[in-house]
Amino acid sequence: MSVSGAAVEWKLTSWSEDSNRKWGYPAPKATGGQCSSSKKYCYPRLTASGSSRWGQLDQWVTNKLLKSSLYKWDRDGFNEDATTGLQTHKESEKLTWGDFIHKVLEKLSAVLVSSQAEAHKTLIWTREEWQSFEGRQQASMAPLDEVESGRRILFVIMCIITGLIEGRAGKDKIFQRRGRMCSTVDMALEFPRSSWEMWINPTSDRRKNRQTACSRTGGYDGCQEASIALILSIYFSLKQLCEECGPYRLTYWIKSDLDSEGPGGGQYCYFKDEQEICSEGSSKGDRAQVLITREGTLDVLDRPEVVEAAKRLADENEARGKEREVVVLLGPTSEECVDGDREERASQSDQEDMTQQLSTNLPQDSDEGGAQKNSILPSDSGTHILASERPRKEHEEKLKGLVSGGRLLNDSFTQVSGTTGKEVETPKGPSSVDSTEKGAKSETTEDFISRLLSHWPLIGGVVVVICLIVSSCYGLWRIFKGRRRPKRRVKPSRDRMKYEVGYR
């Protein structure tokens, strides 16, 4: 291993205590740019064409994970030929770091194409997201170490593997100067504990699209969940590579939340079988393959402004989503009416409670009907509650008929409110009925006028077209009517011929 010109050995003997284990043979390198699954840094099963839950992950690597980093995947930065200390089948040959990372990615490819991928329920990255990570539109035959995007991926994976094995408490003790080399990657991958708890929650929707928070257009400050899924991908691959090795630690990247550490700061937590187990003090049991998520008090975020920006962005997106959910009860089309009614009757229990409240509060005395009705259904709210007990389908059909039949909105409101009054058994006094109808007509007239004004360009265009058609018809009528046939010259009849006879 070469770090700033100094030779440093990163041994994995503490990770694998089985000194007699053989770690296979080094994979041959691809020749002539021809990749296959048996060649080094070639993983045709790791990627697939399709959509990613996050945005352009290759840009995330460039703009966040390796931004301003002085180290790269080469001999001047990270030397892939450095030894791990693990014995191969050849007595005189040790496994290099390049071969070790290759074996990790081989196991990851096997995990993604096996049935375990569905068992993880998208807890880790999918094949489509790995292709987005590489920045390729389609599968390429070039090995990862021969393209710039591939070398970036190998460097990030190296930092994650060493971080999982070492942990923040053992910084630079197992892998000397690792913190200096991977500091940029570690800061970009960090996330608060609340994001971790939400991601591993079995009830969370991990399949939904998250490109608004983590993409080229939305910025890469909200990529904490992408970080968690990437780290878990490498963790599950290490478990498959060595069953008796471990434990692993998440402490390089998991941080305390912005507000406070909260209760239980001295807890010990580990992640195993896709669930987190916490207890007071360290565990005395089998710690192989477990992922330690907490050992005492968590460190604070190195870049709290990143998480704050991501939280503000998420709140803004949630607010926009709520604004789009505003429903108009009677819109210009029948579909809006039906949708508004569906939103109003989303819960059967809410409907029953509202009907019971109306029947309880409405008095039987006709003199007090108007005042009571105004107190339950205030006119300034602009919403008419339809407390009907008819079937939902019948009500939807009635709304469709009212709007599609071309009637005015005030007539629709009058008929619906009249039917509703009969069903809820409202008072029959003339004062209450008149006041309700007048309020409905006044409100609907204003709505009708406002809709006409909002659609004045369309109305004006229709009027112009009609005028043009009428003028054209009139012109054609004048043209054809003006053509009169010439009068025929009537020849005098023989019977009527007159002859002048002269007499001498």
XYZ file of C-alpha atoms in Angstrom:
504
model
C 0.000 0.000 0.000
C 1.345 3.381 -0.956
C 0.102 6.484 0.809
C 1.937 9.694 -0.081
C 4.992 7.701 -1.084
C 5.167 5.685 2.163
C 4.881 1.917 2.016
C 2.059 0.789 4.318
C 0.720 -2.738 4.702
C -2.976 -3.228 5.378
C -3.340 -6.724 6.781
C -6.678 -8.540 7.180
C -5.382 -11.122 9.652
C -7.509 -9.643 12.473
C -10.612 -9.866 10.279
C -10.061 -13.549 9.450
C -8.618 -15.465 12.393
C -8.500 -18.722 10.438
C -4.859 -18.771 9.377
C -5.240 -22.118 7.620
C -7.910 -20.952 5.229
C -7.040 -20.691 1.544
C -8.601 -17.841 -0.409
C -8.501 -19.322 -3.887
C -6.488 -18.149 -6.850
C -6.064 -14.615 -8.133
C -8.447 -13.847 -10.992
C -6.845 -13.325 -14.414
C -7.099 -9.898 -15.955
C -9.182 -9.270 -19.049
C -7.236 -9.023 -22.273
C -8.210 -6.983 -25.286
C -11.084 -5.345 -23.452
C -13.058 -8.609 -23.420
C -14.891 -8.914 -20.099
C -16.399 -12.062 -18.657
C -17.473 -13.128 -15.187
C -14.207 -15.022 -14.666
C -12.004 -11.981 -15.365
C -10.800 -9.469 -12.811
C -12.953 -6.333 -12.376
C -15.577 -7.703 -14.793
C -19.119 -8.052 -13.403
C -21.726 -8.468 -16.144
C -24.323 -9.669 -13.621
C -23.842 -6.710 -11.294
C -25.633 -4.178 -13.502
C -28.867 -4.027 -15.480
C -30.684 -1.407 -17.522
C -33.579 0.320 -15.787
C -34.525 3.130 -13.439
C -32.842 3.921 -10.144
C -34.548 5.096 -6.970
C -31.989 7.883 -6.804
C -30.651 10.143 -9.510
C -27.377 9.987 -11.392
C -25.254 8.127 -8.850
C -22.087 8.547 -10.899
C -22.432 12.315 -10.455
C -22.927 11.732 -6.728
C -19.523 10.006 -6.618
C -17.845 12.824 -8.531
C -19.508 15.798 -6.813
C -19.757 14.458 -3.250
C -17.873 11.257 -2.441
C -14.599 12.144 -4.149
C -14.858 15.926 -4.431
C -11.457 17.571 -3.757
C -9.982 14.167 -2.896
C -6.218 13.892 -3.377
C -6.244 10.101 -3.585
C -7.263 7.849 -6.432
C -7.212 4.223 -7.478
C -3.631 4.120 -8.774
C -0.107 3.515 -7.575
C 0.263 7.118 -6.382
C -2.879 6.820 -4.239
C -4.199 3.357 -3.492
C -1.973 0.531 -4.654
C -4.130 -2.458 -5.576
C -1.093 -4.767 -5.510
C -0.568 -4.299 -1.761
C -0.968 -7.525 0.188
C -3.792 -8.374 2.573
C -1.841 -11.117 4.314
C -4.462 -13.718 3.324
C -3.051 -16.941 1.909
C -3.966 -18.123 -1.575
C -3.710 -21.676 -2.871
C -0.198 -20.836 -3.952
C 2.141 -21.125 -0.989
C 4.312 -18.219 -2.020
C 1.502 -15.865 -2.983
C -0.704 -13.710 -0.784
C -4.035 -12.215 -1.774
C -3.709 -8.624 -2.940
C -6.206 -5.881 -2.141
C -7.264 -5.760 -5.757
C -8.078 -9.485 -5.691
C -9.881 -9.142 -2.348
C -12.132 -6.324 -3.604
C -12.773 -8.366 -6.747
C -14.011 -11.281 -4.612
C -16.308 -8.934 -2.661
C -17.898 -7.655 -5.879
C -18.221 -11.211 -7.200
C -20.212 -12.182 -4.105
C -22.310 -9.050 -4.449
C -23.206 -10.011 -8.024
C -24.301 -13.429 -6.783
C -26.458 -11.849 -4.060
C -28.237 -9.561 -6.533
C -29.138 -12.293 -9.033
C -30.189 -14.831 -6.401
C -33.423 -15.095 -4.445
C -31.783 -13.204 -1.584
C -32.236 -9.955 -3.478
C -36.009 -10.200 -2.986
C -35.537 -11.324 0.603
C -33.631 -8.123 1.372
C -36.629 -6.177 -0.001
C -34.480 -3.502 -1.656
C -32.559 -2.911 1.566
C -29.462 -2.768 -0.631
C -28.722 -1.339 -4.055
C -30.333 -2.953 -7.067
C -28.582 -3.879 -10.305
C -30.074 -0.791 -11.966
C -28.554 1.413 -9.281
C -25.133 -0.157 -9.715
C -25.323 0.655 -13.413
C -26.241 4.237 -12.529
C -23.273 4.217 -10.129
C -20.990 3.294 -13.019
C -22.500 6.033 -15.168
C -23.077 3.773 -18.158
C -26.174 3.815 -20.309
C -25.689 0.147 -21.077
C -23.437 -2.678 -19.978
C -19.825 -2.159 -21.025
C -17.214 -4.793 -21.793
C -14.380 -2.746 -20.271
C -13.069 -3.762 -16.811
C -13.650 -1.273 -14.004
C -9.982 -0.431 -13.576
C -9.698 0.653 -17.234
C -12.327 3.430 -17.086
C -12.382 6.517 -14.876
C -15.845 5.857 -13.458
C -14.842 2.283 -12.609
C -11.720 3.401 -10.759
C -13.843 5.792 -8.686
C -16.146 2.923 -7.748
C -13.240 0.693 -6.706
C -11.812 3.448 -4.503
C -15.144 4.077 -2.738
C -15.669 0.340 -2.159
C -12.174 0.073 -0.673
C -13.010 2.845 1.816
C -16.287 1.150 2.791
C -14.666 -2.279 3.295
C -11.877 -0.918 5.474
C -14.311 1.304 7.382
C -16.617 -1.638 8.155
C -13.712 -3.761 9.410
C -11.918 -1.058 11.408
C -14.642 1.185 12.864
C -14.145 4.720 14.124
C -12.903 3.602 17.539
C -9.997 1.785 15.870
C -9.187 4.576 13.430
C -5.775 4.109 11.783
C -4.979 1.198 14.116
C -5.767 -1.611 11.681
C -5.350 0.361 8.456
C -2.707 3.001 8.954
C -3.553 6.407 7.427
C -6.878 5.125 6.205
C -8.682 8.087 7.798
C -6.567 10.509 5.814
C -7.090 8.692 2.537
C -10.862 8.148 2.901
C -11.834 11.289 4.839
C -13.735 12.819 1.903
C -15.649 9.597 1.292
C -16.477 9.157 4.984
C -17.887 12.677 5.339
C -20.016 12.269 2.218
C -21.396 8.915 3.401
C -22.361 9.974 6.940
C -26.014 9.998 7.995
C -28.005 10.609 11.216
C -29.271 7.694 13.260
C -32.888 8.646 12.540
C -32.298 7.975 8.825
C -30.822 4.583 9.684
C -33.777 3.612 11.865
C -36.226 4.667 9.180
C -34.398 2.743 6.445
C -34.218 -0.590 8.294
C -37.829 -0.319 9.475
C -39.733 -3.191 7.786
C -42.776 -0.964 7.259
C -40.887 1.777 5.403
C -41.448 2.132 1.677
C -37.959 1.572 0.304
C -39.210 1.154 -3.265
C -40.414 4.705 -3.825
C -38.577 7.177 -6.027
C -36.137 9.466 -4.205
C -34.728 11.456 -7.112
C -36.111 14.731 -5.771
C -33.788 14.606 -2.771
C -30.797 12.938 -4.462
C -30.232 13.830 -8.106
C -28.367 16.184 -10.384
C -31.270 18.655 -10.460
C -32.294 18.357 -6.808
C -28.763 18.294 -5.418
C -26.911 15.551 -3.596
C -27.395 16.718 -0.013
C -30.268 14.276 0.528
C -28.428 11.083 -0.420
C -28.211 9.677 3.111
C -30.464 6.734 2.272
C -28.367 5.970 -0.797
C -25.320 5.880 1.502
C -27.004 3.419 3.857
C -28.057 1.115 1.014
C -24.546 1.194 -0.495
C -22.848 0.356 2.815
C -25.320 -2.467 3.485
C -24.609 -3.848 0.001
C -20.920 -4.234 0.857
C -21.775 -5.601 4.318
C -23.991 -8.385 2.930
C -21.303 -9.224 0.384
C -18.639 -9.557 3.106
C -20.963 -11.873 5.019
C -21.265 -14.098 1.962
C -17.516 -14.058 1.417
C -16.637 -15.200 4.941
C -19.222 -16.586 7.354
C -16.941 -16.715 10.391
C -15.390 -13.273 9.890
C -16.360 -10.073 11.595
C -17.751 -8.182 13.365
C -18.315 -5.070 11.267
C -18.914 -1.544 12.429
C -21.059 1.275 11.088
C -19.535 3.840 13.426
C -17.538 5.680 10.769
C -20.736 6.995 9.193
C -23.695 6.782 11.617
C -24.001 9.961 13.682
C -26.256 11.443 16.333
C -29.236 13.490 15.211
C -29.103 17.251 14.955
C -31.237 18.005 18.004
C -29.640 15.814 20.690
C -28.284 12.402 21.451
C -31.434 11.371 23.252
C -31.857 8.722 25.936
C -29.807 5.557 25.972
C -26.532 7.145 24.917
C -24.508 4.254 26.346
C -26.358 1.516 24.524
C -24.752 -1.200 22.461
C -26.619 -1.998 19.235
C -25.939 -4.399 16.412
C -27.704 -5.302 13.194
C -28.269 -8.968 12.393
C -30.821 -10.812 10.256
C -32.204 -7.474 9.041
C -33.134 -6.211 12.494
C -31.365 -4.104 15.096
C -30.908 -5.370 18.659
C -29.909 -3.004 21.460
C -28.837 -3.671 25.042
C -26.933 -2.027 27.864
C -23.251 -2.836 27.586
C -21.417 -4.882 24.961
C -22.612 -8.285 23.786
C -20.818 -11.401 25.008
C -22.274 -13.742 22.402
C -21.240 -14.664 18.887
C -20.269 -11.454 17.138
C -19.333 -12.939 13.782
C -21.106 -11.348 10.829
C -22.955 -8.807 12.989
C -22.934 -5.120 12.107
C -22.317 -3.008 15.205
C -24.306 0.191 14.851
C -23.603 1.720 18.246
C -20.897 1.472 20.896
C -21.692 4.102 23.484
C -22.294 7.723 22.575
C -22.481 8.509 18.877
C -20.305 11.161 17.285
C -21.811 14.348 15.933
C -22.214 15.024 12.237
C -19.118 16.372 10.533
C -21.320 18.331 8.110
C -24.611 19.136 9.865
C -25.511 21.708 7.218
C -25.849 18.893 4.670
C -28.476 17.072 6.717
C -30.252 20.347 7.508
C -30.446 21.186 3.803
C -31.769 17.715 3.029
C -34.428 18.042 5.729
C -35.582 21.424 4.408
C -35.793 20.000 0.901
C -37.861 17.052 2.120
C -40.241 19.370 4.005
C -40.690 21.569 0.921
C -41.466 18.565 -1.269
C -43.974 17.296 1.281
C -45.652 20.711 1.385
C -45.905 20.794 -2.411
C -47.467 17.366 -2.369
C -50.136 18.513 0.078
C -50.936 21.554 -2.069
C -51.583 19.282 -5.046
C -54.129 17.315 -3.004
C -56.648 20.242 -2.777
C -60.047 18.936 -3.965
C -62.913 20.991 -5.490
C -66.337 19.488 -4.785
C -68.006 20.572 -8.036
C -65.485 21.273 -10.759
C -65.924 21.958 -14.472
C -65.848 18.238 -15.287
C -67.684 15.291 -13.863
C -64.438 13.564 -12.951
C -63.485 16.377 -10.562
C -66.869 16.072 -8.897
C -66.479 12.340 -8.391
C -62.923 12.726 -7.114
C -64.016 15.416 -4.679
C -66.786 13.201 -3.385
C -64.377 10.296 -2.976
C -61.984 12.413 -0.950
C -64.871 13.629 1.221
C -66.031 10.052 1.844
C -62.614 8.416 2.217
C -63.478 6.944 5.616
C -66.777 5.237 6.419
C -66.407 5.995 10.103
C -65.993 9.725 9.427
C -69.180 9.689 7.341
C -71.177 8.020 10.116
C -69.860 10.480 12.704
C -70.792 13.454 10.525
C -74.296 12.106 9.861
C -74.828 11.472 13.549
C -73.630 14.984 14.389
C -75.996 16.563 11.866
C -79.000 14.579 13.048
C -78.208 15.438 16.664
C -77.612 19.167 16.234
C -80.459 19.952 13.810
C -83.595 20.906 15.814
C -87.146 19.951 14.942
C -88.460 23.495 15.441
C -88.800 25.288 12.111
C -88.160 28.721 13.642
C -84.643 27.798 14.799
C -83.713 25.820 11.705
C -81.926 28.627 9.875
C -79.719 29.611 12.797
C -78.760 26.023 13.618
C -77.978 25.196 9.997
C -75.721 28.227 9.664
C -73.810 27.254 12.815
C -73.096 23.732 11.526
C -72.372 24.666 7.911
C -70.877 28.175 7.971
C -71.262 30.057 4.716
C -67.727 31.464 4.788
C -66.197 28.013 4.558
C -67.300 27.634 0.953
C -67.939 23.904 1.454
C -71.334 22.187 1.409
C -71.391 18.976 3.398
C -73.540 16.359 1.693
C -74.863 14.174 4.498
C -76.597 11.687 2.263
C -77.057 8.033 3.126
C -77.582 6.864 -0.438
C -75.114 4.426 -1.951
C -71.866 5.909 -3.132
C -72.303 4.832 -6.747
C -75.751 6.441 -7.020
C -74.370 9.717 -5.688
C -71.472 9.687 -8.157
C -73.835 9.064 -11.075
C -76.010 11.979 -9.975
C -72.994 14.297 -9.841
C -71.884 13.172 -13.293
C -75.352 13.827 -14.700
C -75.556 17.280 -13.166
C -72.315 18.482 -14.719
C -72.364 16.604 -18.035
C -75.944 17.736 -18.693
C -74.709 21.322 -19.082
C -76.716 22.805 -16.207
C -75.589 25.847 -14.336
C -73.696 25.294 -11.116
C -76.255 27.141 -9.008
C -79.024 24.799 -10.225
C -76.835 21.826 -9.393
C -76.192 23.109 -5.903
C -79.904 23.807 -5.402
C -80.977 20.319 -6.440
C -78.275 18.533 -4.459
C -78.912 20.606 -1.355
C -82.666 20.042 -1.704
C -82.216 16.265 -1.946
C -79.818 16.322 0.952
C -82.238 18.241 3.095
C -84.908 15.618 2.585
C -82.590 12.762 3.443
C -81.275 14.326 6.638
C -84.790 15.397 7.636
C -84.054 19.097 7.883
C -86.776 21.440 9.203
C -89.521 22.195 6.718
C -89.866 25.852 7.683
C -89.822 28.252 4.731
C -87.261 30.552 6.331
C -84.585 27.880 6.624
C -85.123 26.538 3.111
C -85.120 30.007 1.533
C -81.961 31.080 3.350
C -80.138 27.931 2.310
C -81.172 28.255 -1.337
C -80.258 31.960 -1.430
C -76.830 31.277 0.083
C -76.200 28.463 -2.372
C -77.318 30.538 -5.375
C -75.231 33.548 -4.385
C -72.121 31.474 -3.890
C -72.578 29.451 -7.054
C -73.277 32.575 -9.138
C -69.951 34.038 -8.053
C -68.231 30.754 -8.865
C -69.925 30.665 -12.259
C -68.852 34.233 -13.087
C -65.284 33.580 -11.933
C -65.102 30.483 -14.112
C -66.398 32.448 -17.097
C -63.754 35.127 -16.543
C -61.014 32.537 -16.162
C -61.969 30.976 -19.508
C -62.462 34.259 -21.443
C -59.688 33.532 -24.014
C -61.403 30.284 -24.953
C -64.835 31.932 -25.118
C -63.471 34.787 -27.239
C -61.864 32.343 -29.640
C -65.103 30.420 -30.047
C -67.022 33.654 -30.723
C -64.499 34.728 -33.378
C -64.709 31.339 -35.094
C -68.518 31.496 -35.120
C -68.452 35.010 -36.602
C -66.072 33.905 -39.337
C -68.270 30.946 -40.210
C -71.417 33.111 -40.349
C -69.739 35.745 -42.514
C -68.416 33.084 -44.877
C -71.859 31.534 -45.259
C -73.384 34.941 -45.883
C -70.815 35.744 -48.544
C -71.407 32.453 -50.339
C -75.146 33.051 -50.195
C -74.767 36.483 -51.769
C -72.513 35.133 -54.476
C -74.781 32.336 -55.591
C -77.986 34.329 -55.160
C -76.599 37.230 -57.205
C -76.109 35.099 -60.273
C -79.329 35.565 -62.223
C -79.977 33.750 -65.408
C -80.438 35.985 -68.473
C -84.004 36.415 -69.592
C -84.932 34.521 -72.690
C -86.181 36.551 -75.575
C -89.694 35.381 -76.282
C -90.372 34.887 -79.898
C -93.705 36.157 -81.035
C -96.239 33.517 -81.668
C -97.463 32.930 -85.160
C -100.981 33.366 -84.013
C -100.241 36.788 -82.718
C -98.256 38.030 -85.710
C -99.703 41.136 -87.085
C -99.375 42.050 -90.736
C -99.971 45.456 -92.023
C -101.869 45.506 -95.299
C -101.955 48.556 -97.295
C -104.921 49.488 -99.422
C -104.737 51.644 -102.403
